[in-house]
Rosetta silent file (secondary structure, phi, psi, omega in degrees, C-alpha in Angstrom):
SEQUENCE: MSRLFFGTPEGINEGQKFSNRKELIDAGLHRSTMHGIDGNGNEGVAAIVLSGGYEDDIDWGHEIIYTGHGGNDAQT
SCORE:     score description
SCORE:     0.000 S_00000001
   1 L     0.000  142.700 -178.966   32.090 -142.905   -8.203 S_00000001
   2 L   -67.880  163.982  179.910   30.690 -140.620  -10.877 S_00000001
   3 L   -74.374  157.883  174.394   32.116 -137.173  -11.530 S_00000001
   4 L   -64.562  144.946  177.312   30.766 -134.030   -9.910 S_00000001
   5 L  -111.309  125.493  173.840   28.032 -132.297  -11.885 S_00000001
   6 L  -120.481  137.518  177.663   27.993 -128.503  -12.171 S_00000001
   7 L   128.122 -168.138 -179.849   25.354 -126.626  -14.127 S_00000001
   8 L   -94.761  114.230 -178.624   21.647 -126.724  -14.806 S_00000001
   9 L   -75.972  137.516  177.657   20.354 -130.319  -14.870 S_00000001
  10 L   -70.278  140.214  176.031   17.853 -131.214  -17.576 S_00000001
  11 L    79.095    4.969  179.051   14.408 -132.257  -16.349 S_00000001
  12 L  -115.293  131.686  179.493   14.884 -130.821  -12.847 S_00000001
  13 L   -95.868  142.686  175.937   12.934 -127.758  -11.702 S_00000001
  14 L   -56.875  132.696 -179.628   14.339 -125.130   -9.382 S_00000001
  15 L    83.577   -0.567  179.626   13.005 -125.782   -5.878 S_00000001
  16 L   -62.305  137.869 -179.456   12.068 -129.360   -6.683 S_00000001
  17 L  -106.324  148.858  179.417   12.013 -131.565   -3.587 S_00000001
  18 L  -122.515  147.763 -175.374   13.105 -135.174   -3.353 S_00000001
  19 L   -74.421  -28.697 -177.598   11.940 -137.763   -0.826 S_00000001
  20 L  -160.418  173.354 -177.451   15.374 -139.182   -0.095 S_00000001
  21 H   -69.186  -28.831  177.877   19.005 -139.151   -1.186 S_00000001
  22 H   -60.519  -39.914  176.818   18.535 -142.175   -3.446 S_00000001
  23 H   -62.412  -37.682  177.340   16.208 -140.075   -5.607 S_00000001
  24 H   -65.318  -42.492  178.572   18.918 -137.398   -5.798 S_00000001
  25 H   -63.412  -46.222  179.699   21.509 -139.989   -6.809 S_00000001
  26 H   -60.746  -31.788  179.354   19.180 -141.464   -9.431 S_00000001
  27 L   -83.375   -5.402  179.976   18.634 -137.949  -10.840 S_00000001
  28 L    78.333   20.689 -176.302   22.426 -137.395  -10.993 S_00000001
  29 L   -99.786  -15.154 -177.193   22.319 -134.518   -8.505 S_00000001
  30 L  -153.837  153.169 -174.016   24.219 -136.055   -5.586 S_00000001
  31 L  -116.008    1.305 -174.735   26.607 -138.975   -5.212 S_00000001
  32 L  -133.038  140.521  173.998   26.323 -140.112   -1.578 S_00000001
  33 L   -85.783  -10.142 -176.240   23.644 -141.630    0.615 S_00000001
  34 L  -111.054  -47.191 -174.021   25.546 -140.529    3.721 S_00000001
  35 L   -80.663  136.607  178.466   27.353 -137.229    3.158 S_00000001
  36 L   -78.252  -27.030  178.990   25.372 -133.998    3.045 S_00000001
  37 E  -106.274  130.641  177.311   27.988 -132.196    0.956 S_00000001
  38 E  -112.038  106.367 -179.629   28.951 -133.557   -2.455 S_00000001
  39 E   171.523 -169.347  177.998   32.242 -132.119   -3.603 S_00000001
  40 E  -155.411  172.384 -176.898   35.936 -131.894   -2.897 S_00000001
  41 L   -71.191  -18.234 -179.019   38.702 -129.411   -2.194 S_00000001
  42 L   -89.187  -43.830 -175.057   39.919 -129.340   -5.788 S_00000001
  43 L   -98.720  -26.201 -178.181   36.721 -128.872   -7.789 S_00000001
  44 E   110.236 -169.471 -178.447   34.361 -127.348   -5.224 S_00000001
  45 E  -103.577  128.011 -179.924   30.907 -128.258   -3.975 S_00000001
  46 E   -98.854  -26.891 -176.589   28.285 -129.410   -6.447 S_00000001
  47 E  -156.129  145.629  173.650   25.422 -130.178   -4.049 S_00000001
  48 E  -130.188  128.849  179.040   24.359 -129.771   -0.431 S_00000001
  49 L   -97.583  122.773  172.953   21.509 -131.811    1.055 S_00000001
  50 L  -102.413  106.400 -173.606   19.394 -130.089    3.706 S_00000001
  51 L  -112.922    5.512 -179.482   17.567 -132.940    5.406 S_00000001
  52 L    81.800   10.797 -177.347   16.600 -131.366    8.721 S_00000001
  53 L   -79.937  -16.110 -178.791   19.293 -133.315   10.559 S_00000001
  54 L  -124.779  125.164 -172.741   21.004 -130.266   12.070 S_00000001
  55 L   -65.485  -23.024 -178.504   19.048 -127.748   14.119 S_00000001
  56 L   -88.702   -4.448  177.312   21.208 -124.801   13.027 S_00000001
  57 L   -66.906  139.179  178.922   20.653 -125.331    9.278 S_00000001
  58 E  -131.460  136.289  178.403   18.644 -122.533    7.667 S_00000001
  59 E  -126.536  108.142  177.246   17.082 -122.533    4.194 S_00000001
  60 L   -96.860    7.713 -179.156   15.856 -119.193    2.845 S_00000001
  61 L    89.086  -54.707 -179.858   15.408 -120.614   -0.657 S_00000001
  62 L   -98.297  -10.150 -177.902   18.019 -118.363   -2.289 S_00000001
  63 L  -151.941  142.441  177.725   20.593 -118.755    0.503 S_00000001
  64 E  -129.248  156.806  166.295   21.363 -121.479    3.054 S_00000001
  65 E  -118.940  119.375 -176.920   23.358 -121.897    6.234 S_00000001
  66 L  -116.916  122.289 -173.128   24.636 -125.463    6.518 S_00000001
  67 L  -115.151    4.780 -165.401   26.250 -126.477    9.790 S_00000001
  68 L   -99.459   -6.932 -170.027   26.487 -130.238    9.645 S_00000001
  69 L  -111.180   91.962  170.685   29.491 -131.576    7.755 S_00000001
  70 L    60.552 -166.366  177.044   32.732 -131.814    9.736 S_00000001
  71 L    81.173    2.069 -178.762   35.215 -129.065   10.355 S_00000001
  72 L   -93.266  128.239  177.989   34.624 -128.973   14.087 S_00000001
  73 L   -85.147  116.174 -177.648   37.704 -128.983   16.307 S_00000001
  74 L   -61.770  -16.459 -178.360   36.949 -131.278   19.269 S_00000001
  75 L   -87.592   -6.788 -177.454   39.300 -129.153   21.401 S_00000001
  76 L  -124.657    0.000    0.000   37.245 -125.938   21.073 S_00000001
């Protein structure tokens, strides 16, 4: 798998929308067709995909609330 990318990608405009995750992968902005968060505990998060899959996700453009990727304790 390719390395995480941090920074301003060339040829990509702020707010640009993509039709699917494959387009994001092809553009070098995300590395997974399944996971919404692209990152790890050592380096951090490089990308988050908001695809409308979770009803509690909110996108204000400059700030997001992402509720969909793990971390839920089945006992609570």
